[in-house]
mmCIF file of C-alpha atoms and ligand atoms in Angstrom:
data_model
loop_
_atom_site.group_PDB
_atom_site.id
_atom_site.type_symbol
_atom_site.label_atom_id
_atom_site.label_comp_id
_atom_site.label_asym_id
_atom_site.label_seq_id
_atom_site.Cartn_x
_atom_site.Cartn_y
_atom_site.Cartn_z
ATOM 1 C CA UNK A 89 -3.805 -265.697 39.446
ATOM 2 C CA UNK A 90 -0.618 -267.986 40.244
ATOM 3 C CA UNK A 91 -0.682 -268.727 44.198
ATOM 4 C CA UNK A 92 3.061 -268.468 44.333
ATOM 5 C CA UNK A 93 5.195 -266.400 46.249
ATOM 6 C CA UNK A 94 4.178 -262.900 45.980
ATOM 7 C CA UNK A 95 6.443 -260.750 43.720
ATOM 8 C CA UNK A 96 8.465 -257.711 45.184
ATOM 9 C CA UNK A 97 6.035 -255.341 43.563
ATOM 10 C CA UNK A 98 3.073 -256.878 45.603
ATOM 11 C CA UNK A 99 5.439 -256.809 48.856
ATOM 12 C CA UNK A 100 5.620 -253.298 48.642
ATOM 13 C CA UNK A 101 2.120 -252.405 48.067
ATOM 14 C CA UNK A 102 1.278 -254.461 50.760
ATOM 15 C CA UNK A 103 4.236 -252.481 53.131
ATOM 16 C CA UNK A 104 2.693 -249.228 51.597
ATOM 17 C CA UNK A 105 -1.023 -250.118 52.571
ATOM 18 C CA UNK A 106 0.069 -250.852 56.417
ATOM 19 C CA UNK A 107 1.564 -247.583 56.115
ATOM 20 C CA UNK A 108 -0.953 -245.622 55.458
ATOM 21 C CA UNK A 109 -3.346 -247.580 57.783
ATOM 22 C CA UNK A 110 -0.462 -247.096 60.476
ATOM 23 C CA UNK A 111 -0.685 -243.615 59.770
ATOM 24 C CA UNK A 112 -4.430 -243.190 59.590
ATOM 25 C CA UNK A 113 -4.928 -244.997 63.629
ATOM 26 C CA UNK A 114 -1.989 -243.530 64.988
ATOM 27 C CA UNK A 115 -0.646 -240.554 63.464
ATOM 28 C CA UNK A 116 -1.041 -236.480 63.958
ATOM 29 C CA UNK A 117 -1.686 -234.409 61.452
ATOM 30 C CA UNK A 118 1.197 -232.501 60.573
ATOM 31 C CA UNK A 119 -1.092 -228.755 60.733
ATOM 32 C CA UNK A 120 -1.435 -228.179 63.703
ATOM 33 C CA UNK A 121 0.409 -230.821 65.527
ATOM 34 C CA UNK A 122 4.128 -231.068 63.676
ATOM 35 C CA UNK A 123 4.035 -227.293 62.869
ATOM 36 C CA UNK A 124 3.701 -226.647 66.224
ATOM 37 C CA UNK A 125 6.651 -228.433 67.673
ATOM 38 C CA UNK A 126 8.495 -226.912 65.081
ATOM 39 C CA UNK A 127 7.631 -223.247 65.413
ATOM 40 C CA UNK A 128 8.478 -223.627 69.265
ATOM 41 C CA UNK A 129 11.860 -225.400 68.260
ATOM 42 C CA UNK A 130 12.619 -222.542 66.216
ATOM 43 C CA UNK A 131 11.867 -219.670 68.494
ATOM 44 C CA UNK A 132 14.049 -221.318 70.843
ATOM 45 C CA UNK A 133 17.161 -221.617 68.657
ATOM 46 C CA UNK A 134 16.534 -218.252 67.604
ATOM 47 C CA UNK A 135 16.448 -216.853 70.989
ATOM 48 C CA UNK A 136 19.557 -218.465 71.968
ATOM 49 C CA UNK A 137 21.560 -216.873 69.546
ATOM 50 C CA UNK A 138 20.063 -213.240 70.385
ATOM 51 C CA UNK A 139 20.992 -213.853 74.224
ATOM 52 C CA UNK A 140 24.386 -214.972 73.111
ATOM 53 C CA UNK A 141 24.891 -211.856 71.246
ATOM 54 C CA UNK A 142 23.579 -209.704 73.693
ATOM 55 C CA UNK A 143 25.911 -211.524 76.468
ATOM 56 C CA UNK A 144 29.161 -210.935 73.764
ATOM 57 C CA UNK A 145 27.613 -207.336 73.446
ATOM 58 C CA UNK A 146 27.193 -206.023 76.859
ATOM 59 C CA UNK A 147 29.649 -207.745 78.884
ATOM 60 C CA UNK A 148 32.300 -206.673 76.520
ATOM 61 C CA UNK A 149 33.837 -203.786 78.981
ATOM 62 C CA UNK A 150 37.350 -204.626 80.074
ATOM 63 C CA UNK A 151 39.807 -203.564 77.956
ATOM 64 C CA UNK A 152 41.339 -205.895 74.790
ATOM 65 C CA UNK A 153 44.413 -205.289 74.100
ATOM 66 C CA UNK A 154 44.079 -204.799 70.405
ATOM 67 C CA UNK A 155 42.388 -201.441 71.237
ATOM 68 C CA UNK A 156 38.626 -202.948 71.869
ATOM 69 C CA UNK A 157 36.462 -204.698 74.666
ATOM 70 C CA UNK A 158 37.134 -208.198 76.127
ATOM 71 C CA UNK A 159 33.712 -209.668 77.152
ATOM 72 C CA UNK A 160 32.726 -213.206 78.643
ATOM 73 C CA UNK A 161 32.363 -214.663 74.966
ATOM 74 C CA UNK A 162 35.627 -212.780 73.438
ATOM 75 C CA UNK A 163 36.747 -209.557 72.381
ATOM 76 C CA UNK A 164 33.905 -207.569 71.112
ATOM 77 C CA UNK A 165 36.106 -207.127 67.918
ATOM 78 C CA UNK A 166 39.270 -207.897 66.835
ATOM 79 C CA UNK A 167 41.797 -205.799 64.892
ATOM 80 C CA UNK A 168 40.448 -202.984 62.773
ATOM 81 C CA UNK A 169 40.353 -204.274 58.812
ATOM 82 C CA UNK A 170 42.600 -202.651 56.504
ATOM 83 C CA UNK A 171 41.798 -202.054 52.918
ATOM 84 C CA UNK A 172 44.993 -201.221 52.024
ATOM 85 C CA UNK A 173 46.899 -204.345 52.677
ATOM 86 C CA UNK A 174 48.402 -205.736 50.088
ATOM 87 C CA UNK A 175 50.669 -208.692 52.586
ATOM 88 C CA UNK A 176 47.350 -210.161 53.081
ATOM 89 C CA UNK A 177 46.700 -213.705 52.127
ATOM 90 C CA UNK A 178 43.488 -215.154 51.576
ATOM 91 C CA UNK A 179 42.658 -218.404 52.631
ATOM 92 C CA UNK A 180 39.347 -220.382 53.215
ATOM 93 C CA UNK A 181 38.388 -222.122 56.460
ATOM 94 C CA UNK A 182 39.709 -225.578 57.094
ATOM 95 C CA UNK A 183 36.694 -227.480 55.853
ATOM 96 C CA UNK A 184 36.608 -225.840 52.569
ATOM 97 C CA UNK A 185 40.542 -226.591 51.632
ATOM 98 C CA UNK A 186 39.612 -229.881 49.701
ATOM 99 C CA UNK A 187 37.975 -227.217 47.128
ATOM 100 C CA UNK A 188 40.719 -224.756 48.030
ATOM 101 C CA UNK A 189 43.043 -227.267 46.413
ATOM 102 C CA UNK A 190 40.690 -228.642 43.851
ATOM 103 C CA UNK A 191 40.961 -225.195 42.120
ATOM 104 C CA UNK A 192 44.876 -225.466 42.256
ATOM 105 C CA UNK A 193 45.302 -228.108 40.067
ATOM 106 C CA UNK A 194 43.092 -227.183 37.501
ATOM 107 C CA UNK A 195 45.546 -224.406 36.825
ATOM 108 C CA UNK A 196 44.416 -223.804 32.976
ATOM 109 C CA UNK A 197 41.879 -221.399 32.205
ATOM 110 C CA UNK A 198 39.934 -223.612 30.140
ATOM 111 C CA UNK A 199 39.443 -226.209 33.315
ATOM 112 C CA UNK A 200 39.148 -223.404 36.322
ATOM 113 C CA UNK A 201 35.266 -223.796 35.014
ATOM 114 C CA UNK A 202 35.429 -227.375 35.777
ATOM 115 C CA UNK A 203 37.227 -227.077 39.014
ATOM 116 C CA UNK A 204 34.978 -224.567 40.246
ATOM 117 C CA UNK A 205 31.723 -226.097 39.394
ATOM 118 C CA UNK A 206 31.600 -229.107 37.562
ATOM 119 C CA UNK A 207 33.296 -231.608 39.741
ATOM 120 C CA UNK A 208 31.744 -230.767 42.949
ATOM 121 C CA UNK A 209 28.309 -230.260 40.677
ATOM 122 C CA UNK A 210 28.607 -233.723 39.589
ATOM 123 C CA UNK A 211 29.658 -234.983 42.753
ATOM 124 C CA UNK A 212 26.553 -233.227 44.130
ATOM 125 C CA UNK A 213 24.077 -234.956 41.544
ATOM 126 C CA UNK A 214 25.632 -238.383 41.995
ATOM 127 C CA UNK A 215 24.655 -238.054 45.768
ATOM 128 C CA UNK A 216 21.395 -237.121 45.245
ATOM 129 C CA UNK A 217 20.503 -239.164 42.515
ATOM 130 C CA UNK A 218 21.900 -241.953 44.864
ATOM 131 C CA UNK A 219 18.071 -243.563 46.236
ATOM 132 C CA UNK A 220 17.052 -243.918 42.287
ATOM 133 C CA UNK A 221 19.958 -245.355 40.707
ATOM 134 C CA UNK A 222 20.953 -247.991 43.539
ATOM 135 C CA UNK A 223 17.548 -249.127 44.210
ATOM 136 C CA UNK A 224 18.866 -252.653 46.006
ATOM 137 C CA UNK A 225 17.808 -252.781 49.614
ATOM 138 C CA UNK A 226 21.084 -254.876 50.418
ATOM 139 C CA UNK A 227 22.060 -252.489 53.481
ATOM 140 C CA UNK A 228 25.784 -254.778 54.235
ATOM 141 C CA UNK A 229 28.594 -253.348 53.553
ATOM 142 C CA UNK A 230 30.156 -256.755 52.388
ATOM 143 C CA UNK A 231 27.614 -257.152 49.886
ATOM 144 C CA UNK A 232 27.883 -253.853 48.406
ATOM 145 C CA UNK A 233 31.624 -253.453 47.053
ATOM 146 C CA UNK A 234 30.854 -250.602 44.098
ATOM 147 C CA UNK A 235 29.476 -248.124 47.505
ATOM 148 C CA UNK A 236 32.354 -248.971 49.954
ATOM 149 C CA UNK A 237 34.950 -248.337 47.323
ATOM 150 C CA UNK A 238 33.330 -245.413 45.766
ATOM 151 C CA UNK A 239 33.274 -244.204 49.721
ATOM 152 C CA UNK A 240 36.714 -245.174 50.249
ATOM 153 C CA UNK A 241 37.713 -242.811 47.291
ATOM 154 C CA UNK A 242 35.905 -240.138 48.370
ATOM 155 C CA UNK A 243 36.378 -240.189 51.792
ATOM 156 C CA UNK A 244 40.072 -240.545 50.753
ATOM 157 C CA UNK A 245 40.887 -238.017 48.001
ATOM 158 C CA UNK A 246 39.016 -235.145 50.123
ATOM 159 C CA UNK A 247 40.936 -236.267 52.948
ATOM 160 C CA UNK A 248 44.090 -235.759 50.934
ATOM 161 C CA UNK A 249 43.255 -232.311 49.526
ATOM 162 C CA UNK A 250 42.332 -231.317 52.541
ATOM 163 C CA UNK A 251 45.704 -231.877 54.011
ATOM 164 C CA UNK A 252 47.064 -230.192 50.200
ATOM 165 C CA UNK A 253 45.188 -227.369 50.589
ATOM 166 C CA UNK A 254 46.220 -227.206 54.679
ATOM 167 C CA UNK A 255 49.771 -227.140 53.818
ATOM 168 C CA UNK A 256 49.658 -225.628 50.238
ATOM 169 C CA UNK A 257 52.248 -222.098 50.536
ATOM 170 C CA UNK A 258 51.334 -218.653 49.449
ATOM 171 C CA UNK A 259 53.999 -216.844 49.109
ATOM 172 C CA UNK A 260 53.523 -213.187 51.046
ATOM 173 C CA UNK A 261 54.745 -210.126 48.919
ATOM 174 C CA UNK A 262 57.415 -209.661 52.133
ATOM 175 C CA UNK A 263 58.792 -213.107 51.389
ATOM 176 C CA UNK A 264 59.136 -212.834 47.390
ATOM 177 C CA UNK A 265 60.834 -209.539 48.217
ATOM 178 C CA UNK A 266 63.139 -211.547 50.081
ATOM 179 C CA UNK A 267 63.712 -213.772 47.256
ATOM 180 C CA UNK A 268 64.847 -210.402 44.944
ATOM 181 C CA UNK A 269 68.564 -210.403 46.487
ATOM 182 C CA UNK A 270 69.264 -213.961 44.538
ATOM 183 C CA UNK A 271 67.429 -213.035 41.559
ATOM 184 C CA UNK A 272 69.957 -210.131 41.018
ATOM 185 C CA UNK A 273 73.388 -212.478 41.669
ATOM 186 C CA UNK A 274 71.407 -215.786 39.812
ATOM 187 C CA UNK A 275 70.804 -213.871 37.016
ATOM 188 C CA UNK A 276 73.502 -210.840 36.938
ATOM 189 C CA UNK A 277 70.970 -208.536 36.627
ATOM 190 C CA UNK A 278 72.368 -205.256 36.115
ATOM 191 C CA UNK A 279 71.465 -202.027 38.180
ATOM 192 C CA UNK A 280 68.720 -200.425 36.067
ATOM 193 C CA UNK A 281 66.504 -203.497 36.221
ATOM 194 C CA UNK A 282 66.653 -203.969 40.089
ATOM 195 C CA UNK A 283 63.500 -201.667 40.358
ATOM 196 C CA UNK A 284 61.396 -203.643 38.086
ATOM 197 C CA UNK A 285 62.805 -206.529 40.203
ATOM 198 C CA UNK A 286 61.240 -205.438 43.775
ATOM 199 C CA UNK A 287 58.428 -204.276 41.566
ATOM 200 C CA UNK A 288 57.881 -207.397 39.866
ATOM 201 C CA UNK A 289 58.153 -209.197 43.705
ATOM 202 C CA UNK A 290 55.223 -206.818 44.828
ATOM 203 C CA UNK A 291 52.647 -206.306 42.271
ATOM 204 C CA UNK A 292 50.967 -209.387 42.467
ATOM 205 C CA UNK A 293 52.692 -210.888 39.548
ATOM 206 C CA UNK A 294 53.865 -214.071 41.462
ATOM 207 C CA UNK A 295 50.186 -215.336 41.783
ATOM 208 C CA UNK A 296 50.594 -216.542 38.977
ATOM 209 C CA UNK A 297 54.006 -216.655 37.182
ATOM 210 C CA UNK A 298 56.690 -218.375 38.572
ATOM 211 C CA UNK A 299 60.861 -216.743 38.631
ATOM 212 C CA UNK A 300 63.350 -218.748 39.684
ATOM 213 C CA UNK A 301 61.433 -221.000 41.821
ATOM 214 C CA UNK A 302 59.643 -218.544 43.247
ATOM 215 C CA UNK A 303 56.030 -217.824 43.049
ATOM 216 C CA UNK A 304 52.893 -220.300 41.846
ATOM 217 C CA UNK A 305 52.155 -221.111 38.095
ATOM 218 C CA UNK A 306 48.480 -220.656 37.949
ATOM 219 C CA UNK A 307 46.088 -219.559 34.726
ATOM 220 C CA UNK A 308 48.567 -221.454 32.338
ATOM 221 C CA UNK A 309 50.832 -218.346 33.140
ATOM 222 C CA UNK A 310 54.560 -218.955 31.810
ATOM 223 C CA UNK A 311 57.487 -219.104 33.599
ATOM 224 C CA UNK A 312 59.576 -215.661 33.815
ATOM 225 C CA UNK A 313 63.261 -216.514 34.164
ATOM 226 C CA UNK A 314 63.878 -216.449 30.832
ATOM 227 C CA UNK A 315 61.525 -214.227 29.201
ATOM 228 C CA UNK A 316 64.156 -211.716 28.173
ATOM 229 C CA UNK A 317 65.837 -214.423 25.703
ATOM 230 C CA UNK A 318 62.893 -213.740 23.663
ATOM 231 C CA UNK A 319 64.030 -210.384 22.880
ATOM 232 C CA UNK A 320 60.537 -209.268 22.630
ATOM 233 C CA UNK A 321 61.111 -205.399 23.490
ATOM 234 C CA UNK A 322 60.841 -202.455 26.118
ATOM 235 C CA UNK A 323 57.557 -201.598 24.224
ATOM 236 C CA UNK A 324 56.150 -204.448 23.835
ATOM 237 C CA UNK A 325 56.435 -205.535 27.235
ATOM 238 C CA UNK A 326 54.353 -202.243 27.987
ATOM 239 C CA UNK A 327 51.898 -202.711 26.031
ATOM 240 C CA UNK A 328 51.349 -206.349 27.090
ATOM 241 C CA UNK A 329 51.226 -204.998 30.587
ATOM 242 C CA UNK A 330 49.025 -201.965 29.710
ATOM 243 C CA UNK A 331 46.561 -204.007 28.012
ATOM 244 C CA UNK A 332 47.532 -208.346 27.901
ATOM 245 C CA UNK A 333 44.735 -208.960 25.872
ATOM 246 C CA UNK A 334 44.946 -206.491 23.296
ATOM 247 C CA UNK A 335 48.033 -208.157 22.523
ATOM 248 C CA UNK A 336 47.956 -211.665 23.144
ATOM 249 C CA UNK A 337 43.986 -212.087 22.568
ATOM 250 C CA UNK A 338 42.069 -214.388 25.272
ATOM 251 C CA UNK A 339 44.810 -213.158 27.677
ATOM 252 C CA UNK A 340 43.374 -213.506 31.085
ATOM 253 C CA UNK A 341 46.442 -211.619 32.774
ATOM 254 C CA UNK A 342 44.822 -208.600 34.124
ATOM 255 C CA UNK A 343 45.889 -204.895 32.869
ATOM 256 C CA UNK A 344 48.148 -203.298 35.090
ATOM 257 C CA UNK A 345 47.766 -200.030 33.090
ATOM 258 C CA UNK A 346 47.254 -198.568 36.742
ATOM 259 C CA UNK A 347 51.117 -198.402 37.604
ATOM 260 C CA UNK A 348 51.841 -195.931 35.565
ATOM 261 C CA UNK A 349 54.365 -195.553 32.433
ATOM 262 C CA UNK A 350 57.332 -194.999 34.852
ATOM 263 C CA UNK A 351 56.469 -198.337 36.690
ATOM 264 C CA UNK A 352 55.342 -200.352 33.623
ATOM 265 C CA UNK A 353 59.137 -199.212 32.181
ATOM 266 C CA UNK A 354 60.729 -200.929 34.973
ATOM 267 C CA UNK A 355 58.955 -203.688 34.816
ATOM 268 C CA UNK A 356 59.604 -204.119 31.629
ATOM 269 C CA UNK A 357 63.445 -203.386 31.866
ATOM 270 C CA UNK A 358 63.755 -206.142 34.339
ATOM 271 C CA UNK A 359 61.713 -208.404 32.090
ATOM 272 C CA UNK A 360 64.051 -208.005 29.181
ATOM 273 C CA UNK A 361 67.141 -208.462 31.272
ATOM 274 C CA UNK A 362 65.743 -211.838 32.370
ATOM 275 C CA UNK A 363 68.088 -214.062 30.556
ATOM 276 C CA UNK A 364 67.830 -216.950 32.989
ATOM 277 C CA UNK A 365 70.629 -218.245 35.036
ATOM 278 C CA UNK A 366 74.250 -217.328 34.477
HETATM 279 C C1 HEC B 608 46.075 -213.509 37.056
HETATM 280 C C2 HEC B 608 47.275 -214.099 36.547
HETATM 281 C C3 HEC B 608 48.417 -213.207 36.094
HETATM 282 C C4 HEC B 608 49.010 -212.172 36.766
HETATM 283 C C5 HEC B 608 48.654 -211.623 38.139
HETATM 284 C C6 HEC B 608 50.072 -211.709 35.928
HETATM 285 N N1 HEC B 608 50.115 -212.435 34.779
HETATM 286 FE FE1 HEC B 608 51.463 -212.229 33.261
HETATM 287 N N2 HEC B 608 50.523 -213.688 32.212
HETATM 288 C C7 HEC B 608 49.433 -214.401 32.642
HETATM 289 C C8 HEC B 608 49.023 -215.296 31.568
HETATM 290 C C9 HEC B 608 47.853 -216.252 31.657
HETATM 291 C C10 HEC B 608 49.905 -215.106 30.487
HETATM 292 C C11 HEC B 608 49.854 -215.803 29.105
HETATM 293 C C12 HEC B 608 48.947 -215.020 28.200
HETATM 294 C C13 HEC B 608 49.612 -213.744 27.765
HETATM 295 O O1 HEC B 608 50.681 -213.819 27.162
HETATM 296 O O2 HEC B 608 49.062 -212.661 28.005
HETATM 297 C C14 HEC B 608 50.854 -214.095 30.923
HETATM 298 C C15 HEC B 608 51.910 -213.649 30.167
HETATM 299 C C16 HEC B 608 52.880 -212.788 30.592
HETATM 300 C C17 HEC B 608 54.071 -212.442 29.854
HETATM 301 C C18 HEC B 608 54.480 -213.017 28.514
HETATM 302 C C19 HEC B 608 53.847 -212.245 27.391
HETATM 303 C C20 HEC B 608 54.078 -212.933 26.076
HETATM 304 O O3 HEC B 608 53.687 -212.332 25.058
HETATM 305 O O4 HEC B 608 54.628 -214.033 26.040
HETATM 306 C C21 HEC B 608 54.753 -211.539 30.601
HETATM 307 C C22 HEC B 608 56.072 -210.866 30.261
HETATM 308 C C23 HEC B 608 53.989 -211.306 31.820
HETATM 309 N N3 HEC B 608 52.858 -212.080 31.786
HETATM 310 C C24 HEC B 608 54.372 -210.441 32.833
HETATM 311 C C25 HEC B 608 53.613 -210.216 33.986
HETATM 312 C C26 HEC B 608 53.953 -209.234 34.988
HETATM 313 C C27 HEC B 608 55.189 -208.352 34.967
HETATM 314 C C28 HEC B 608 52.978 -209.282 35.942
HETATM 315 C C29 HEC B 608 52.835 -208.402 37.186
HETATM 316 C C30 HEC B 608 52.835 -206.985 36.987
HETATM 317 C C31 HEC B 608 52.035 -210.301 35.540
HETATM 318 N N4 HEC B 608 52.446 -210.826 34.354
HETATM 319 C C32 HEC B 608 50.903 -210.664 36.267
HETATM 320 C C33 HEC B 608 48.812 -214.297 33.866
HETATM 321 C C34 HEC B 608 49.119 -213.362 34.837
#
């Protein structure tokens, strides 16, 4: 046996042993002791939320002005919800925009996968994985560049599409509508196709093509102003809409079969009489 300095293995057996002796002369047992404390913690976090719901519920008797009760911890609801909205846009709380915006960039559908769950998966396992891959016990920040830049980033790029995803527009189907009026001078569209037009601003078809500026690109949709140039046909346009991936297979464009022939004819009128600017 070499009476050196002891290794780092030996340090920590010997850090272990004191440990467990520390443990043995002064601990408590964690049944009953530790599951104890937290069984009483938990019936007291549990009851405060039941008297805070019983103080929103039964003080809520003066009336709101959105047709319900205003009680000491706010109205005892707020407006009715309405299936049938279609002006309604949805949006994730504030902490959750960095993700929010995450998913709007990876705009292909081959990547949404990626956006969705890889990246923050990975992201997740890198954190865990953290105590067995960076085993140093070097605890300043000065001496430990790779984590304070790899924080820096982070912090910093979820700080960034946070603000993205606070300031990122979705267009309401009122505004595109408002949008239709230059559409019709822009690109001389004539009479017959100014139904499709407002239909086209209203359907939902701006989540994901884009028409003269208007509108977000998302899915790898194409842009619209000039899909009339390709001269692909009343009927074909119909069928696309009845049924995108019956005719352009692996379409993720959903059907919009629903509207009805009469609707799915304007639509496609418009369409072909989108020739781009004139
Ligand atoms: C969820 C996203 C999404 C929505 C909503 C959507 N589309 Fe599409 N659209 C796509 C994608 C992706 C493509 C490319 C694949 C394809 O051609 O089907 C496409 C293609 C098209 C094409 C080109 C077809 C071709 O053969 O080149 C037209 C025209 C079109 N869409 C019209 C519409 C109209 C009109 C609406 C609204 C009624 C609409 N889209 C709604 C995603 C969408």
């Amino acid at each position: 046996m070499a009476a050196g300095k002891p290794s780092a293995v030996d340090e920590r057996r010997a850090q272990f042993a004191r440990y467990k002796q520390d443990v043995k002369a002064r601990g408590k047992s964690f049944y009953p002791f530790a599951m104890f404390e937290d069984t009483v913690m938990s019936l007291v976090v549990v009851t405060v939320i039941v008297a805070l719901a019983a103080v929103w519920k039964w003080t809520a008797w003066a009336p709101h002005h959105l047709g319900t009760h205003q009680g000491l911890l706010g109205p005892e609801y707020t407006a009715p919800a309405d299936p049938g909205t279609t002006n309604f846009v949805p949006r994730p709380d504030w902490y959750f925009y960095f993700l929010f915006y995450l998913l709007r960039i990876f705009k292909w559908p081959e990547t949404v996968f990626l956006g969705t769950v890889g990246v923050p998966t990975i992201a997740l396992i890198l954190l865990i994985a953290l105590p067995f891959y960076d085993v140093r016990r070097e605890r300043r920040l000065s001496r430990r560049p790779v984590a304070v830049v790899g924080l820096v980033l982070t912090i910093l790029s979820m700080a960034i599409l946070t603000w993205k995803g606070a300031t990122a527009s979705e267009a309401l189907a009122s505004e595109v509508i408002a949008d239709v009026p230059n559409w019709i001078s822009a690109e001389k569209l004539p009479p017959a196709a100014v139904p499709g037009a407002k239909l086209f601003a209203v359907a939902g078809c701006t989540a994901c093509h884009t028409y003269l500026g208007t509108g977000s690109s998302n899915l790898g949709a194409p842009d619209l102003t000039t899909i009339g140039t390709r001269n692909l046909g009343i009927a074909f346009q119909i069928r696309h809409l009845q049924c995108p991936s019956c005719v352009n297979p692996g379409s993720p464009m959903p059907k919009f079969a629903s509207l009805g022939t009469t609707r799915l004819h304007e639509l496609a009128v418009f369409l072909e009489a989108s020739k781009g600017k004139k």
